[in-house]
N, CA, C and O atoms as a GROMACS GRO file, in nm:
protein
  300
    1UNK      N    1   5.194   4.780  17.166
    1UNK     CA    2   5.178   4.892  17.076
    1UNK      C    3   5.083   4.858  16.961
    1UNK      O    4   4.990   4.933  16.933
    2UNK      N    5   5.108   4.745  16.897
    2UNK     CA    6   5.024   4.710  16.782
    2UNK      C    7   4.879   4.685  16.821
    2UNK      O    8   4.787   4.722  16.748
    3UNK      N    9   4.858   4.623  16.936
    3UNK     CA   10   4.721   4.600  16.980
    3UNK      C   11   4.648   4.732  16.995
    3UNK      O   12   4.534   4.746  16.951
    4UNK      N   13   4.713   4.830  17.056
    4UNK     CA   14   4.651   4.961  17.073
    4UNK      C   15   4.634   5.030  16.938
    4UNK      O   16   4.529   5.089  16.911
    5UNK      N   17   4.734   5.022  16.853
    5UNK     CA   18   4.730   5.088  16.722
    5UNK      C   19   4.609   5.039  16.641
    5UNK      O   20   4.546   5.117  16.569
    6UNK      N   21   4.577   4.911  16.655
    6UNK     CA   22   4.465   4.855  16.579
    6UNK      C   23   4.335   4.850  16.658
    6UNK      O   24   4.246   4.771  16.626
    7UNK      N   25   4.323   4.934  16.761
    7UNK     CA   26   4.195   4.949  16.829
    7UNK      C   27   4.178   4.872  16.958
    7UNK      O   28   4.069   4.873  17.016
    8UNK      N   29   4.281   4.804  17.003
    8UNK     CA   30   4.273   4.730  17.128
    8UNK      C   31   4.286   4.822  17.248
    8UNK      O   32   4.281   4.944  17.233
    9UNK      N   33   4.304   4.766  17.365
    9UNK     CA   34   4.315   4.847  17.486
    9UNK      C   35   4.436   4.942  17.481
    9UNK      O   36   4.535   4.913  17.413
   10UNK      N   37   4.427   5.052  17.552
   10UNK     CA   38   4.533   5.154  17.549
   10UNK      C   39   4.640   5.127  17.654
   10UNK      O   40   4.697   5.221  17.710
   11UNK      N   41   4.668   5.002  17.678
   11UNK     CA   42   4.768   4.963  17.778
   11UNK      C   43   4.905   5.022  17.747
   11UNK      O   44   4.973   5.072  17.837
   12UNK      N   45   4.946   5.019  17.620
   12UNK     CA   46   5.078   5.072  17.585
   12UNK      C   47   5.089   5.217  17.628
   12UNK      O   48   5.185   5.255  17.694
   13UNK      N   49   4.992   5.297  17.590
   13UNK     CA   50   4.998   5.440  17.622
   13UNK      C   51   4.986   5.463  17.772
   13UNK      O   52   5.052   5.552  17.825
   14UNK      N   53   4.905   5.387  17.840
   14UNK     CA   54   4.890   5.400  17.985
   14UNK      C   55   5.022   5.372  18.057
   14UNK      O   56   5.057   5.440  18.153
   15UNK      N   57   5.094   5.272  18.009
   15UNK     CA   58   5.218   5.231  18.076
   15UNK      C   59   5.342   5.306  18.029
   15UNK      O   60   5.436   5.326  18.106
   16UNK      N   61   5.343   5.348  17.901
   16UNK     CA   62   5.465   5.405  17.844
   16UNK      C   63   5.449   5.544  17.786
   16UNK      O   64   5.548   5.607  17.748
   17UNK      N   65   5.327   5.593  17.777
   17UNK     CA   66   5.303   5.722  17.713
   17UNK      C   67   5.281   5.704  17.564
   17UNK      O   68   5.279   5.592  17.512
   18UNK      N   69   5.263   5.817  17.495
   18UNK     CA   70   5.239   5.815  17.351
   18UNK      C   71   5.353   5.742  17.281
   18UNK      O   72   5.469   5.760  17.319
   19UNK      N   73   5.324   5.660  17.180
   19UNK     CA   74   5.429   5.583  17.114
   19UNK      C   75   5.544   5.668  17.057
   19UNK      O   76   5.661   5.630  17.072
   20UNK      N   77   5.515   5.778  16.993
   20UNK     CA   78   5.619   5.866  16.937
   20UNK      C   79   5.734   5.785  16.876
   20UNK      O   80   5.849   5.796  16.920
   21UNK      N   81   5.702   5.705  16.778
   21UNK     CA   82   5.800   5.613  16.721
   21UNK      C   83   5.927   5.681  16.673
   21UNK      O   84   6.037   5.634  16.701
   22UNK      N   85   5.913   5.792  16.600
   22UNK     CA   86   6.034   5.859  16.550
   22UNK      C   87   6.121   5.907  16.665
   22UNK      O   88   6.243   5.889  16.662
   23UNK      N   89   6.060   5.967  16.767
   23UNK     CA   90   6.137   6.017  16.880
   23UNK      C   91   6.205   5.902  16.954
   23UNK      O   92   6.323   5.912  16.990
   24UNK      N   93   6.133   5.793  16.978
   24UNK     CA   94   6.189   5.681  17.052
   24UNK      C   95   6.301   5.610  16.976
   24UNK      O   96   6.389   5.550  17.037
   25UNK      N   97   6.298   5.618  16.844
   25UNK     CA   98   6.402   5.553  16.764
   25UNK      C   99   6.517   5.647  16.728
   25UNK      O  100   6.620   5.601  16.679
   26UNK      N  101   6.500   5.776  16.749
   26UNK     CA  102   6.601   5.874  16.709
   26UNK      C  103   6.741   5.847  16.765
   26UNK      O  104   6.839   5.870  16.694
   27UNK      N  105   6.756   5.799  16.890
   27UNK     CA  106   6.891   5.777  16.942
   27UNK      C  107   6.968   5.664  16.872
   27UNK      O  108   7.089   5.649  16.891
   28UNK      N  109   6.898   5.585  16.792
   28UNK     CA  110   6.960   5.468  16.729
   28UNK      C  111   6.986   5.495  16.581
   28UNK      O  112   6.905   5.558  16.513
   29UNK      N  113   7.099   5.446  16.532
   29UNK     CA  114   7.129   5.457  16.389
   29UNK      C  115   7.049   5.350  16.317
   29UNK      O  116   7.073   5.230  16.334
   30UNK      N  117   6.954   5.393  16.237
   30UNK     CA  118   6.873   5.299  16.161
   30UNK      C  119   6.912   5.315  16.014
   30UNK      O  120   6.863   5.403  15.944
   31UNK      N  121   7.000   5.229  15.973
   31UNK     CA  122   7.052   5.229  15.836
   31UNK      C  123   6.960   5.145  15.747
   31UNK      O  124   6.867   5.080  15.796
   32UNK      N  125   6.987   5.149  15.618
   32UNK     CA  126   6.911   5.064  15.526
   32UNK      C  127   6.928   4.918  15.565
   32UNK      O  128   6.832   4.840  15.562
   33UNK      N  129   7.051   4.880  15.601
   33UNK     CA  130   7.077   4.741  15.641
   33UNK      C  131   6.998   4.703  15.765
   33UNK      O  132   6.940   4.594  15.771
   34UNK      N  133   6.994   4.792  15.865
   34UNK     CA  134   6.918   4.765  15.987
   34UNK      C  135   6.768   4.758  15.958
   34UNK      O  136   6.697   4.672  16.009
   35UNK      N  137   6.721   4.852  15.875
   35UNK     CA  138   6.580   4.852  15.837
   35UNK      C  139   6.543   4.722  15.768
   35UNK      O  140   6.441   4.661  15.800
   36UNK      N  141   6.625   4.679  15.673
   36UNK     CA  142   6.597   4.556  15.598
   36UNK      C  143   6.598   4.434  15.689
   36UNK      O  144   6.516   4.343  15.672
   37UNK      N  145   6.691   4.430  15.785
   37UNK     CA  146   6.696   4.318  15.880
   37UNK      C  147   6.570   4.314  15.964
   37UNK      O  148   6.514   4.206  15.988
   38UNK      N  149   6.525   4.430  16.011
   38UNK     CA  150   6.402   4.435  16.092
   38UNK      C  151   6.282   4.390  16.009
   38UNK      O  152   6.198   4.315  16.057
   39UNK      N  153   6.276   4.437  15.886
   39UNK     CA  154   6.164   4.397  15.799
   39UNK      C  155   6.164   4.247  15.774
   39UNK      O  156   6.058   4.184  15.775
   40UNK      N  157   6.281   4.189  15.752
   40UNK     CA  158   6.288   4.043  15.734
   40UNK      C  159   6.235   3.971  15.857
   40UNK      O  160   6.161   3.873  15.845
   41UNK      N  161   6.272   4.019  15.975
   41UNK     CA  162   6.225   3.957  16.099
   41UNK      C  163   6.073   3.969  16.111
   41UNK      O  164   6.006   3.873  16.149
   42UNK      N  165   6.020   4.086  16.080
   42UNK     CA  166   5.875   4.105  16.092
   42UNK      C  167   5.800   4.022  15.988
   42UNK      O  168   5.695   3.965  16.018
   43UNK      N  169   5.852   4.015  15.867
   43UNK     CA  170   5.787   3.933  15.764
   43UNK      C  171   5.792   3.785  15.803
   43UNK      O  172   5.697   3.711  15.779
   44UNK      N  173   5.904   3.742  15.861
   44UNK     CA  174   5.915   3.604  15.909
   44UNK      C  175   5.811   3.578  16.018
   44UNK      O  176   5.745   3.474  16.018
   45UNK      N  177   5.796   3.673  16.110
   45UNK     CA  178   5.696   3.657  16.217
   45UNK      C  179   5.556   3.648  16.158
   45UNK      O  180   5.476   3.566  16.202
   46UNK      N  181   5.526   3.730  16.059
   46UNK     CA  182   5.394   3.724  15.996
   46UNK      C  183   5.372   3.592  15.924
   46UNK      O  184   5.261   3.538  15.925
   47UNK      N  185   5.476   3.540  15.862
   47UNK     CA  186   5.463   3.410  15.795
   47UNK      C  187   5.425   3.301  15.895
   47UNK      O  188   5.353   3.207  15.862
   48UNK      N  189   5.474   3.315  16.018
   48UNK     CA  190   5.448   3.215  16.121
   48UNK      C  191   5.307   3.222  16.178
   48UNK      O  192   5.263   3.129  16.245
   49UNK      N  193   5.237   3.331  16.155
   49UNK     CA  194   5.099   3.343  16.203
   49UNK      C  195   4.999   3.353  16.088
   49UNK      O  196   4.880   3.371  16.110
   50UNK      N  197   5.049   3.343  15.966
   50UNK     CA  198   4.964   3.363  15.848
   50UNK      C  199   4.842   3.272  15.847
   50UNK      O  200   4.737   3.310  15.797
   51UNK      N  201   4.856   3.152  15.900
   51UNK     CA  202   4.742   3.060  15.899
   51UNK      C  203   4.637   3.096  16.004
   51UNK      O  204   4.529   3.037  16.006
   52UNK      N  205   4.666   3.193  16.093
   52UNK     CA  206   4.571   3.236  16.195
   52UNK      C  207   4.521   3.378  16.175
   52UNK      O  208   4.443   3.430  16.254
   53UNK      N  209   4.567   3.442  16.067
   53UNK     CA  210   4.530   3.581  16.038
   53UNK      C  211   4.469   3.586  15.899
   53UNK      O  212   4.521   3.525  15.806
   54UNK      N  213   4.357   3.658  15.886
   54UNK     CA  214   4.296   3.663  15.752
   54UNK      C  215   4.383   3.747  15.658
   54UNK      O  216   4.465   3.827  15.702
   55UNK      N  217   4.363   3.727  15.529
   55UNK     CA  218   4.448   3.789  15.428
   55UNK      C  219   4.446   3.942  15.435
   55UNK      O  220   4.549   4.006  15.416
   56UNK      N  221   4.330   4.000  15.461
   56UNK     CA  222   4.319   4.146  15.469
   56UNK      C  223   4.404   4.201  15.584
   56UNK      O  224   4.476   4.300  15.567
   57UNK      N  225   4.395   4.138  15.700
   57UNK     CA  226   4.474   4.183  15.815
   57UNK      C  227   4.624   4.162  15.791
   57UNK      O  228   4.706   4.245  15.828
   58UNK      N  229   4.658   4.051  15.729
   58UNK     CA  230   4.798   4.022  15.697
   58UNK      C  231   4.852   4.128  15.602
   58UNK      O  232   4.964   4.176  15.620
   59UNK      N  233   4.774   4.164  15.502
   59UNK     CA  234   4.816   4.268  15.408
   59UNK      C  235   4.833   4.401  15.480
   59UNK      O  236   4.931   4.472  15.455
   60UNK      N  237   4.740   4.436  15.568
   60UNK     CA  238   4.748   4.562  15.640
   60UNK      C  239   4.870   4.567  15.733
   60UNK      O  240   4.939   4.669  15.739
   61UNK      N  241   4.897   4.459  15.803
   61UNK     CA  242   5.015   4.454  15.890
   61UNK      C  243   5.144   4.467  15.808
   61UNK      O  244   5.235   4.539  15.848
   62UNK      N  245   5.151   4.397  15.697
   62UNK     CA  246   5.269   4.404  15.612
   62UNK      C  247   5.289   4.547  15.562
   62UNK      O  248   5.401   4.598  15.564
   63UNK      N  249   5.182   4.610  15.517
   63UNK     CA  250   5.191   4.748  15.468
   63UNK      C  251   5.234   4.842  15.580
   63UNK      O  252   5.315   4.932  15.558
   64UNK      N  253   5.181   4.822  15.701
   64UNK     CA  254   5.220   4.907  15.813
   64UNK      C  255   5.368   4.890  15.846
   64UNK      O  256   5.439   4.989  15.865
   65UNK      N  257   5.415   4.767  15.853
   65UNK     CA  258   5.556   4.743  15.883
   65UNK      C  259   5.647   4.805  15.777
   65UNK      O  260   5.750   4.864  15.809
   66UNK      N  261   5.608   4.792  15.651
   66UNK     CA  262   5.688   4.851  15.542
   66UNK      C  263   5.694   5.003  15.556
   66UNK      O  264   5.800   5.062  15.542
   67UNK      N  265   5.581   5.066  15.583
   67UNK     CA  266   5.575   5.210  15.599
   67UNK      C  267   5.656   5.255  15.721
   67UNK      O  268   5.733   5.350  15.712
   68UNK      N  269   5.638   5.187  15.833
   68UNK     CA  270   5.708   5.226  15.954
   68UNK      C  271   5.859   5.211  15.936
   68UNK      O  272   5.935   5.299  15.977
   69UNK      N  273   5.902   5.103  15.877
   69UNK     CA  274   6.046   5.081  15.856
   69UNK      C  275   6.105   5.190  15.768
   69UNK      O  276   6.214   5.240  15.794
   70UNK      N  277   6.033   5.226  15.665
   70UNK     CA  278   6.081   5.332  15.575
   70UNK      C  279   6.088   5.465  15.648
   70UNK      O  280   6.185   5.539  15.632
   71UNK      N  281   5.988   5.497  15.726
   71UNK     CA  282   5.982   5.628  15.790
   71UNK      C  283   6.080   5.642  15.907
   71UNK      O  284   6.117   5.753  15.944
   72UNK      N  285   6.121   5.530  15.967
   72UNK     CA  286   6.210   5.536  16.083
   72UNK      C  287   6.358   5.532  16.045
   72UNK      O  288   6.445   5.555  16.130
   73UNK      N  289   6.387   5.503  15.921
   73UNK     CA  290   6.528   5.504  15.878
   73UNK      C  291   6.583   5.645  15.893
   73UNK      O  292   6.522   5.741  15.848
   74UNK      N  293   6.698   5.658  15.958
   74UNK     CA  294   6.752   5.791  15.984
   74UNK      C  295   6.898   5.808  15.946
   74UNK      O  296   6.959   5.910  15.978
   75UNK      N  297   6.955   5.711  15.878
   75UNK     CA  298   7.093   5.723  15.831
   75UNK      C  299   7.098   5.690  15.683
   75UNK      O  300   7.204   5.694  15.622
   0.00000   0.00000   0.00000
């Protein structure tokens, strides 16, 4: 998904259809606690690749994850 989102090949959409993140996450209770846990995991993952990603891309990924986590919370 992220590769396609940032301009890579459209493999995700070819194999799974349009991402429709809100629709795909709707069946799950996404509480503040769940959102925060997911964000911690994503930030940890970014920390582990920070030495291979330039600062601008790291900032953009962090901002995207923060926005997505906020928008997908549904409880």
